[in-house]
Amino acid sequence: MRTSTRPAAVVFGGRLHVFFRGECGTNTLYAVSTANGREWSDPVNLTEATRGARTAGPPFPVVFGDRLVVVTRDPANSRIGVCRSADGANWSAYETVAGTENEEHPVAVVHDSRLFVFSHGHGGMVCAVSCSPDGAWGGHEVLPRTAHWPPVPVSMGDRLVLLVRDYLDPRALVATDVETATVTPVAQVTRTPAVVARDRGVTVVYRSDGGFGSVDLLGADPWGGQVVGDCDDLTIVRYREHRLVCRPLPGRPRVQVVGPRTFSFPTGDRGPRRCGGGQVIGDYLAVAVGDDVEGVVRFFDLRPLARGAAPVAAPAVVDAPGRAVAAGVTAISSGADRRYVLAVHDGRAVSIMESTPAPLWSPECRFTTLFSAPHREPGGLALLTDAAGEVHLLCGTGERRRDLRVDFAGERLRECGYGVRIPDQYRVERRSLSRRD
């Protein structure tokens, strides 16, 4: 079967449906489908099946609720045309949308339970019309944004964004928020971009003078729920689409999980303790738990969160030299020699520990204290390993929040001397601390 424009495809009812225009002299609309990519149905003439559907350009299919909807540009009056199917095989009668005459390149997107169709009008104006789930069309609008060639609509959480090549400067690709009319420059392009959906946004792939480029646009933050109760001295760490709130509550300490499902899980039952700061490494959370006298660092496997279950405690429980106010963790080396470096703050000093070469879920993962460095109450604590293998300890101090960085490499770890003093007058960008005798 020949097509005079590029085909368009969508997945609906477990099948891939492909739509295309036949010979340009007839503007006939056709469809084929497949369930496995190898065996294809015979072409269906939708012009006959819908009693009139034709398209003067590429069709635009979209799934809207429980319907497969195909948007076209009617060749008779350049109106937006629509046909629908509940099963991909039987089609409703073709209709055109009033007030959309003389518009080109209609594109569709589903956002906020409505079907939006954007098209390109005279003078580069972007026109919009929307449909409710009951099939009723709203009024036709002309948006206050001109475009060179058709816009690319993207639904990003609670935002509807148009990617537009600017009418006055066709090389400038901008993102326009439909509701607020906020315009954000994206890239310099030579063609209309393609959009790939991702977990929390989209990747825009475009062609420029230097070849091909891409840029990520983030959607609305998917975290839901609220952090309830006392919010003093809490630590928040991110794990995929969740955030883990470590809160110093009295009684049995818990970590609150805020995300697609909000709940909390206990961090231990050894006496009245409080939950302190923590850090995520891979699929594991290291969190400090303690009271005014002693503390521990516990590790939790976070992978069960993907199925809505509570994290599972790992065997490793590290006794802190004293209290445990905050903890940070990173990995060094690789392969069979992969080990973990742990930093624990007791309110007066940071203790650096190193593990045996075993994974966190193994009972063989045990930590040994290497040295301690005096340091006041932290305003946060984290360990990072850079591409060169250097390990960095990042934390702040008390209310003044002075910045601190202690640098050491895996092999130099044991050479970092005891009794390292942290001068208050140095900030992280001015000084990298190492052994001081």
PDB file of N, CA and C in Angstrom, residues 222-305:
ATOM      1  N   PRO A 222       6.189  14.343  41.023  1.00  0.00           N
ATOM      2  CA  PRO A 222       5.137  13.365  41.304  1.00  0.00           C
ATOM      3  C   PRO A 222       4.945  13.066  42.783  1.00  0.00           C
ATOM      4  N   TRP A 223       5.780  13.617  43.646  1.00  0.00           N
ATOM      5  CA  TRP A 223       5.637  13.322  45.065  1.00  0.00           C
ATOM      6  C   TRP A 223       4.313  13.855  45.567  1.00  0.00           C
ATOM      7  N   GLY A 224       3.619  13.034  46.296  1.00  0.00           N
ATOM      8  CA  GLY A 224       2.344  13.458  46.863  1.00  0.00           C
ATOM      9  C   GLY A 224       2.377  13.360  48.370  1.00  0.00           C
ATOM     10  N   GLY A 225       1.261  13.646  49.006  1.00  0.00           N
ATOM     11  CA  GLY A 225       1.174  13.517  50.449  1.00  0.00           C
ATOM     12  C   GLY A 225       1.806  14.676  51.185  1.00  0.00           C
ATOM     13  N   GLN A 226       1.780  14.606  52.500  1.00  0.00           N
ATOM     14  CA  GLN A 226       2.328  15.650  53.344  1.00  0.00           C
ATOM     15  C   GLN A 226       3.231  15.044  54.399  1.00  0.00           C
ATOM     16  N   VAL A 227       4.168  15.856  54.860  1.00  0.00           N
ATOM     17  CA  VAL A 227       4.980  15.490  56.015  1.00  0.00           C
ATOM     18  C   VAL A 227       4.253  16.013  57.242  1.00  0.00           C
ATOM     19  N   VAL A 228       3.760  15.111  58.080  1.00  0.00           N
ATOM     20  CA  VAL A 228       2.950  15.526  59.215  1.00  0.00           C
ATOM     21  C   VAL A 228       3.776  15.489  60.493  1.00  0.00           C
ATOM     22  N   GLY A 229       3.403  16.325  61.461  1.00  0.00           N
ATOM     23  CA  GLY A 229       4.074  16.329  62.750  1.00  0.00           C
ATOM     24  C   GLY A 229       5.240  17.291  62.789  1.00  0.00           C
ATOM     25  N   ASP A 230       6.102  17.084  63.775  1.00  0.00           N
ATOM     26  CA  ASP A 230       7.243  17.947  64.021  1.00  0.00           C
ATOM     27  C   ASP A 230       8.210  17.900  62.848  1.00  0.00           C
ATOM     28  N   CYS A 231       8.577  19.063  62.323  1.00  0.00           N
ATOM     29  CA  CYS A 231       9.473  19.113  61.165  1.00  0.00           C
ATOM     30  C   CYS A 231      10.842  19.690  61.518  1.00  0.00           C
ATOM     31  N   ASP A 232      11.160  19.813  62.804  1.00  0.00           N
ATOM     32  CA  ASP A 232      12.472  20.311  63.202  1.00  0.00           C
ATOM     33  C   ASP A 232      13.533  19.261  62.932  1.00  0.00           C
ATOM     34  N   ASP A 233      14.652  19.689  62.351  1.00  0.00           N
ATOM     35  CA  ASP A 233      15.820  18.826  62.150  1.00  0.00           C
ATOM     36  C   ASP A 233      15.531  17.583  61.319  1.00  0.00           C
ATOM     37  N   LEU A 234      14.553  17.634  60.434  1.00  0.00           N
ATOM     38  CA  LEU A 234      14.306  16.459  59.607  1.00  0.00           C
ATOM     39  C   LEU A 234      15.292  16.415  58.450  1.00  0.00           C
ATOM     40  N   THR A 235      15.516  15.220  57.915  1.00  0.00           N
ATOM     41  CA  THR A 235      16.357  15.016  56.744  1.00  0.00           C
ATOM     42  C   THR A 235      15.499  14.365  55.666  1.00  0.00           C
ATOM     43  N   ILE A 236      15.549  14.897  54.452  1.00  0.00           N
ATOM     44  CA  ILE A 236      14.777  14.351  53.345  1.00  0.00           C
ATOM     45  C   ILE A 236      15.747  13.857  52.279  1.00  0.00           C
ATOM     46  N   VAL A 237      15.607  12.601  51.893  1.00  0.00           N
ATOM     47  CA  VAL A 237      16.425  12.029  50.829  1.00  0.00           C
ATOM     48  C   VAL A 237      15.495  11.453  49.769  1.00  0.00           C
ATOM     49  N   ARG A 238      15.943  11.467  48.533  1.00  0.00           N
ATOM     50  CA  ARG A 238      15.118  11.012  47.418  1.00  0.00           C
ATOM     51  C   ARG A 238      15.519   9.613  47.007  1.00  0.00           C
ATOM     52  N   TYR A 239      14.490   8.814  46.698  1.00  0.00           N
ATOM     53  CA  TYR A 239      14.696   7.490  46.112  1.00  0.00           C
ATOM     54  C   TYR A 239      13.662   7.298  45.017  1.00  0.00           C
ATOM     55  N   ARG A 240      14.096   7.387  43.770  1.00  0.00           N
ATOM     56  CA  ARG A 240      13.217   7.268  42.619  1.00  0.00           C
ATOM     57  C   ARG A 240      12.045   8.224  42.757  1.00  0.00           C
ATOM     58  N   GLU A 241      10.782   7.712  42.711  1.00  0.00           N
ATOM     59  CA  GLU A 241       9.650   8.625  42.796  1.00  0.00           C
ATOM     60  C   GLU A 241       9.207   8.874  44.231  1.00  0.00           C
ATOM     61  N   HIS A 242       9.990   8.441  45.189  1.00  0.00           N
ATOM     62  CA  HIS A 242       9.658   8.634  46.594  1.00  0.00           C
ATOM     63  C   HIS A 242      10.624   9.621  47.244  1.00  0.00           C
ATOM     64  N   ARG A 243      10.203  10.175  48.358  1.00  0.00           N
ATOM     65  CA  ARG A 243      11.129  10.852  49.245  1.00  0.00           C
ATOM     66  C   ARG A 243      10.992  10.211  50.621  1.00  0.00           C
ATOM     67  N   LEU A 244      12.096  10.083  51.290  1.00  0.00           N
ATOM     68  CA  LEU A 244      12.157   9.447  52.602  1.00  0.00           C
ATOM     69  C   LEU A 244      12.468  10.533  53.615  1.00  0.00           C
ATOM     70  N   VAL A 245      11.587  10.702  54.569  1.00  0.00           N
ATOM     71  CA  VAL A 245      11.716  11.755  55.572  1.00  0.00           C
ATOM     72  C   VAL A 245      12.166  11.125  56.872  1.00  0.00           C
ATOM     73  N   CYS A 246      13.412  11.407  57.279  1.00  0.00           N
ATOM     74  CA  CYS A 246      13.968  10.901  58.534  1.00  0.00           C
ATOM     75  C   CYS A 246      13.712  11.965  59.605  1.00  0.00           C
ATOM     76  N   ARG A 247      12.892  11.649  60.585  1.00  0.00           N
ATOM     77  CA  ARG A 247      12.459  12.651  61.555  1.00  0.00           C
ATOM     78  C   ARG A 247      12.832  12.232  62.972  1.00  0.00           C
ATOM     79  N   PRO A 248      13.356  13.162  63.782  1.00  0.00           N
ATOM     80  CA  PRO A 248      13.801  12.831  65.139  1.00  0.00           C
ATOM     81  C   PRO A 248      12.636  12.806  66.130  1.00  0.00           C
ATOM     82  N   LEU A 249      11.698  11.887  65.928  1.00  0.00           N
ATOM     83  CA  LEU A 249      10.553  11.793  66.820  1.00  0.00           C
ATOM     84  C   LEU A 249      10.896  10.931  68.031  1.00  0.00           C
ATOM     85  N   PRO A 250      10.365  11.251  69.188  1.00  0.00           N
ATOM     86  CA  PRO A 250      10.588  10.410  70.362  1.00  0.00           C
ATOM     87  C   PRO A 250       9.823   9.090  70.218  1.00  0.00           C
ATOM     88  N   GLY A 251      10.223   8.103  71.013  1.00  0.00           N
ATOM     89  CA  GLY A 251       9.587   6.801  70.929  1.00  0.00           C
ATOM     90  C   GLY A 251      10.222   5.944  69.862  1.00  0.00           C
ATOM     91  N   ARG A 252       9.445   5.028  69.312  1.00  0.00           N
ATOM     92  CA  ARG A 252       9.975   4.115  68.299  1.00  0.00           C
ATOM     93  C   ARG A 252      10.236   4.885  67.011  1.00  0.00           C
ATOM     94  N   PRO A 253      11.483   4.986  66.572  1.00  0.00           N
ATOM     95  CA  PRO A 253      11.798   5.827  65.406  1.00  0.00           C
ATOM     96  C   PRO A 253      11.221   5.250  64.117  1.00  0.00           C
ATOM     97  N   ARG A 254      10.833   6.155  63.216  1.00  0.00           N
ATOM     98  CA  ARG A 254      10.248   5.742  61.950  1.00  0.00           C
ATOM     99  C   ARG A 254      10.752   6.657  60.842  1.00  0.00           C
ATOM    100  N   VAL A 255      10.756   6.118  59.626  1.00  0.00           N
ATOM    101  CA  VAL A 255      11.022   6.906  58.429  1.00  0.00           C
ATOM    102  C   VAL A 255       9.710   7.016  57.673  1.00  0.00           C
ATOM    103  N   GLN A 256       9.322   8.231  57.333  1.00  0.00           N
ATOM    104  CA  GLN A 256       8.079   8.438  56.588  1.00  0.00           C
ATOM    105  C   GLN A 256       8.395   8.436  55.105  1.00  0.00           C
ATOM    106  N   VAL A 257       7.612   7.664  54.341  1.00  0.00           N
ATOM    107  CA  VAL A 257       7.757   7.569  52.894  1.00  0.00           C
ATOM    108  C   VAL A 257       6.664   8.405  52.257  1.00  0.00           C
ATOM    109  N   VAL A 258       7.038   9.357  51.413  1.00  0.00           N
ATOM    110  CA  VAL A 258       6.076  10.212  50.736  1.00  0.00           C
ATOM    111  C   VAL A 258       6.252  10.020  49.237  1.00  0.00           C
ATOM    112  N   GLY A 259       5.207   9.606  48.563  1.00  0.00           N
ATOM    113  CA  GLY A 259       5.294   9.358  47.126  1.00  0.00           C
ATOM    114  C   GLY A 259       3.963   8.902  46.604  1.00  0.00           C
ATOM    115  N   PRO A 260       3.946   7.939  45.655  1.00  0.00           N
ATOM    116  CA  PRO A 260       2.673   7.436  45.150  1.00  0.00           C
ATOM    117  C   PRO A 260       1.784   6.903  46.275  1.00  0.00           C
ATOM    118  N   ARG A 261       2.410   6.397  47.340  1.00  0.00           N
ATOM    119  CA  ARG A 261       1.664   5.958  48.523  1.00  0.00           C
ATOM    120  C   ARG A 261       2.428   6.426  49.747  1.00  0.00           C
ATOM    121  N   THR A 262       1.736   7.067  50.680  1.00  0.00           N
ATOM    122  CA  THR A 262       2.396   7.611  51.863  1.00  0.00           C
ATOM    123  C   THR A 262       2.206   6.676  53.054  1.00  0.00           C
ATOM    124  N   PHE A 263       3.302   6.300  53.683  1.00  0.00           N
ATOM    125  CA  PHE A 263       3.253   5.476  54.885  1.00  0.00           C
ATOM    126  C   PHE A 263       4.580   5.652  55.610  1.00  0.00           C
ATOM    127  N   SER A 264       4.781   4.929  56.694  1.00  0.00           N
ATOM    128  CA  SER A 264       6.052   5.004  57.420  1.00  0.00           C
ATOM    129  C   SER A 264       6.456   3.604  57.840  1.00  0.00           C
ATOM    130  N   PHE A 265       7.736   3.444  58.185  1.00  0.00           N
ATOM    131  CA  PHE A 265       8.212   2.143  58.637  1.00  0.00           C
ATOM    132  C   PHE A 265       9.196   2.342  59.788  1.00  0.00           C
ATOM    133  N   PRO A 266       9.243   1.396  60.713  1.00  0.00           N
ATOM    134  CA  PRO A 266      10.123   1.540  61.883  1.00  0.00           C
ATOM    135  C   PRO A 266      11.580   1.310  61.515  1.00  0.00           C
ATOM    136  N   THR A 267      12.472   1.935  62.260  1.00  0.00           N
ATOM    137  CA  THR A 267      13.911   1.769  62.023  1.00  0.00           C
ATOM    138  C   THR A 267      14.586   0.938  63.100  1.00  0.00           C
ATOM    139  N   GLY A 268      13.828   0.404  64.036  1.00  0.00           N
ATOM    140  CA  GLY A 268      14.421  -0.435  65.070  1.00  0.00           C
ATOM    141  C   GLY A 268      13.585  -0.393  66.327  1.00  0.00           C
ATOM    142  N   ASP A 269      13.849  -1.314  67.217  1.00  0.00           N
ATOM    143  CA  ASP A 269      13.050  -1.384  68.443  1.00  0.00           C
ATOM    144  C   ASP A 269      13.930  -1.493  69.687  1.00  0.00           C
ATOM    145  N   ARG A 270      15.153  -0.982  69.582  1.00  0.00           N
ATOM    146  CA  ARG A 270      16.094  -1.086  70.696  1.00  0.00           C
ATOM    147  C   ARG A 270      15.987   0.153  71.571  1.00  0.00           C
ATOM    148  N   GLY A 271      14.994   0.185  72.446  1.00  0.00           N
ATOM    149  CA  GLY A 271      14.880   1.301  73.372  1.00  0.00           C
ATOM    150  C   GLY A 271      14.300   2.540  72.724  1.00  0.00           C
ATOM    151  N   PRO A 272      14.042   3.583  73.526  1.00  0.00           N
ATOM    152  CA  PRO A 272      13.509   4.844  72.978  1.00  0.00           C
ATOM    153  C   PRO A 272      14.575   5.581  72.187  1.00  0.00           C
ATOM    154  N   ARG A 273      14.414   5.596  70.891  1.00  0.00           N
ATOM    155  CA  ARG A 273      15.415   6.217  70.030  1.00  0.00           C
ATOM    156  C   ARG A 273      14.781   7.231  69.115  1.00  0.00           C
ATOM    157  N   ARG A 274      15.643   8.013  68.484  1.00  0.00           N
ATOM    158  CA  ARG A 274      15.193   8.985  67.498  1.00  0.00           C
ATOM    159  C   ARG A 274      15.856   8.702  66.164  1.00  0.00           C
ATOM    160  N   CYS A 275      15.132   9.038  65.085  1.00  0.00           N
ATOM    161  CA  CYS A 275      15.645   8.835  63.734  1.00  0.00           C
ATOM    162  C   CYS A 275      16.393  10.082  63.298  1.00  0.00           C
ATOM    163  N   GLY A 276      17.662   9.938  62.912  1.00  0.00           N
ATOM    164  CA  GLY A 276      18.464  11.084  62.490  1.00  0.00           C
ATOM    165  C   GLY A 276      18.609  11.141  60.981  1.00  0.00           C
ATOM    166  N   GLY A 277      19.700  11.765  60.526  1.00  0.00           N
ATOM    167  CA  GLY A 277      19.923  11.940  59.099  1.00  0.00           C
ATOM    168  C   GLY A 277      20.369  10.672  58.416  1.00  0.00           C
ATOM    169  N   GLY A 278      20.158  10.598  57.119  1.00  0.00           N
ATOM    170  CA  GLY A 278      20.551   9.424  56.356  1.00  0.00           C
ATOM    171  C   GLY A 278      20.912   9.770  54.933  1.00  0.00           C
ATOM    172  N   GLN A 279      21.262   8.744  54.159  1.00  0.00           N
ATOM    173  CA  GLN A 279      21.644   8.926  52.759  1.00  0.00           C
ATOM    174  C   GLN A 279      21.304   7.658  51.997  1.00  0.00           C
ATOM    175  N   VAL A 280      20.882   7.814  50.728  1.00  0.00           N
ATOM    176  CA  VAL A 280      20.576   6.687  49.855  1.00  0.00           C
ATOM    177  C   VAL A 280      21.775   6.383  48.983  1.00  0.00           C
ATOM    178  N   ILE A 281      22.102   5.100  48.861  1.00  0.00           N
ATOM    179  CA  ILE A 281      23.108   4.652  47.908  1.00  0.00           C
ATOM    180  C   ILE A 281      22.512   3.486  47.129  1.00  0.00           C
ATOM    181  N   GLY A 282      22.337   3.673  45.838  1.00  0.00           N
ATOM    182  CA  GLY A 282      21.690   2.643  45.032  1.00  0.00           C
ATOM    183  C   GLY A 282      20.280   2.393  45.512  1.00  0.00           C
ATOM    184  N   ASP A 283      19.996   1.141  45.903  1.00  0.00           N
ATOM    185  CA  ASP A 283      18.668   0.776  46.407  1.00  0.00           C
ATOM    186  C   ASP A 283      18.649   0.662  47.928  1.00  0.00           C
ATOM    187  N   TYR A 284      19.617   1.272  48.600  1.00  0.00           N
ATOM    188  CA  TYR A 284      19.696   1.136  50.058  1.00  0.00           C
ATOM    189  C   TYR A 284      19.704   2.510  50.735  1.00  0.00           C
ATOM    190  N   LEU A 285      19.078   2.547  51.910  1.00  0.00           N
ATOM    191  CA  LEU A 285      19.086   3.730  52.759  1.00  0.00           C
ATOM    192  C   LEU A 285      19.918   3.440  53.992  1.00  0.00           C
ATOM    193  N   ALA A 286      20.876   4.329  54.279  1.00  0.00           N
ATOM    194  CA  ALA A 286      21.610   4.299  55.549  1.00  0.00           C
ATOM    195  C   ALA A 286      21.025   5.397  56.425  1.00  0.00           C
ATOM    196  N   VAL A 287      20.599   5.077  57.643  1.00  0.00           N
ATOM    197  CA  VAL A 287      19.977   6.062  58.507  1.00  0.00           C
ATOM    198  C   VAL A 287      20.506   5.919  59.932  1.00  0.00           C
ATOM    199  N   ALA A 288      20.780   7.069  60.552  1.00  0.00           N
ATOM    200  CA  ALA A 288      21.259   7.091  61.930  1.00  0.00           C
ATOM    201  C   ALA A 288      20.072   6.997  62.880  1.00  0.00           C
ATOM    202  N   VAL A 289      20.193   6.139  63.880  1.00  0.00           N
ATOM    203  CA  VAL A 289      19.152   5.967  64.888  1.00  0.00           C
ATOM    204  C   VAL A 289      19.824   5.977  66.250  1.00  0.00           C
ATOM    205  N   GLY A 290      19.312   6.777  67.185  1.00  0.00           N
ATOM    206  CA  GLY A 290      19.959   6.811  68.490  1.00  0.00           C
ATOM    207  C   GLY A 290      19.214   7.645  69.502  1.00  0.00           C
ATOM    208  N   ASP A 291      19.792   7.705  70.686  1.00  0.00           N
ATOM    209  CA  ASP A 291      19.257   8.556  71.744  1.00  0.00           C
ATOM    210  C   ASP A 291      20.363   9.496  72.196  1.00  0.00           C
ATOM    211  N   ASP A 292      20.285  10.005  73.414  1.00  0.00           N
ATOM    212  CA  ASP A 292      21.268  10.981  73.887  1.00  0.00           C
ATOM    213  C   ASP A 292      22.570  10.324  74.334  1.00  0.00           C
ATOM    214  N   VAL A 293      22.654   9.010  74.320  1.00  0.00           N
ATOM    215  CA  VAL A 293      23.839   8.309  74.823  1.00  0.00           C
ATOM    216  C   VAL A 293      24.508   7.476  73.748  1.00  0.00           C
ATOM    217  N   GLU A 294      23.753   6.675  73.027  1.00  0.00           N
ATOM    218  CA  GLU A 294      24.323   5.757  72.048  1.00  0.00           C
ATOM    219  C   GLU A 294      23.482   5.754  70.788  1.00  0.00           C
ATOM    220  N   GLY A 295      24.060   5.170  69.741  1.00  0.00           N
ATOM    221  CA  GLY A 295      23.349   5.131  68.480  1.00  0.00           C
ATOM    222  C   GLY A 295      23.879   4.063  67.558  1.00  0.00           C
ATOM    223  N   VAL A 296      23.124   3.798  66.499  1.00  0.00           N
ATOM    224  CA  VAL A 296      23.505   2.831  65.477  1.00  0.00           C
ATOM    225  C   VAL A 296      23.179   3.405  64.115  1.00  0.00           C
ATOM    226  N   VAL A 297      23.738   2.785  63.078  1.00  0.00           N
ATOM    227  CA  VAL A 297      23.363   3.067  61.702  1.00  0.00           C
ATOM    228  C   VAL A 297      22.749   1.800  61.139  1.00  0.00           C
ATOM    229  N   ARG A 298      21.534   1.921  60.617  1.00  0.00           N
ATOM    230  CA  ARG A 298      20.844   0.775  60.044  1.00  0.00           C
ATOM    231  C   ARG A 298      20.714   0.978  58.531  1.00  0.00           C
ATOM    232  N   PHE A 299      20.651  -0.136  57.812  1.00  0.00           N
ATOM    233  CA  PHE A 299      20.508  -0.107  56.358  1.00  0.00           C
ATOM    234  C   PHE A 299      19.193  -0.778  55.974  1.00  0.00           C
ATOM    235  N   PHE A 300      18.522  -0.204  54.960  1.00  0.00           N
ATOM    236  CA  PHE A 300      17.244  -0.738  54.509  1.00  0.00           C
ATOM    237  C   PHE A 300      17.245  -0.899  52.996  1.00  0.00           C
ATOM    238  N   ASP A 301      16.773  -2.065  52.534  1.00  0.00           N
ATOM    239  CA  ASP A 301      16.588  -2.330  51.101  1.00  0.00           C
ATOM    240  C   ASP A 301      15.298  -1.646  50.669  1.00  0.00           C
ATOM    241  N   LEU A 302      15.390  -0.681  49.744  1.00  0.00           N
ATOM    242  CA  LEU A 302      14.247   0.137  49.347  1.00  0.00           C
ATOM    243  C   LEU A 302      13.474  -0.421  48.162  1.00  0.00           C
ATOM    244  N   ARG A 303      13.926  -1.501  47.566  1.00  0.00           N
ATOM    245  CA  ARG A 303      13.274  -2.006  46.360  1.00  0.00           C
ATOM    246  C   ARG A 303      11.803  -2.389  46.561  1.00  0.00           C
ATOM    247  N   PRO A 304      11.386  -2.862  47.751  1.00  0.00           N
ATOM    248  CA  PRO A 304       9.958  -3.173  47.925  1.00  0.00           C
ATOM    249  C   PRO A 304       9.027  -1.976  47.722  1.00  0.00           C
ATOM    250  N   LEU A 305       9.559  -0.732  47.791  1.00  0.00           N
ATOM    251  CA  LEU A 305       8.711   0.439  47.580  1.00  0.00           C
ATOM    252  C   LEU A 305       8.054   0.428  46.210  1.00  0.00           C
TER     253      LEU A 305
END
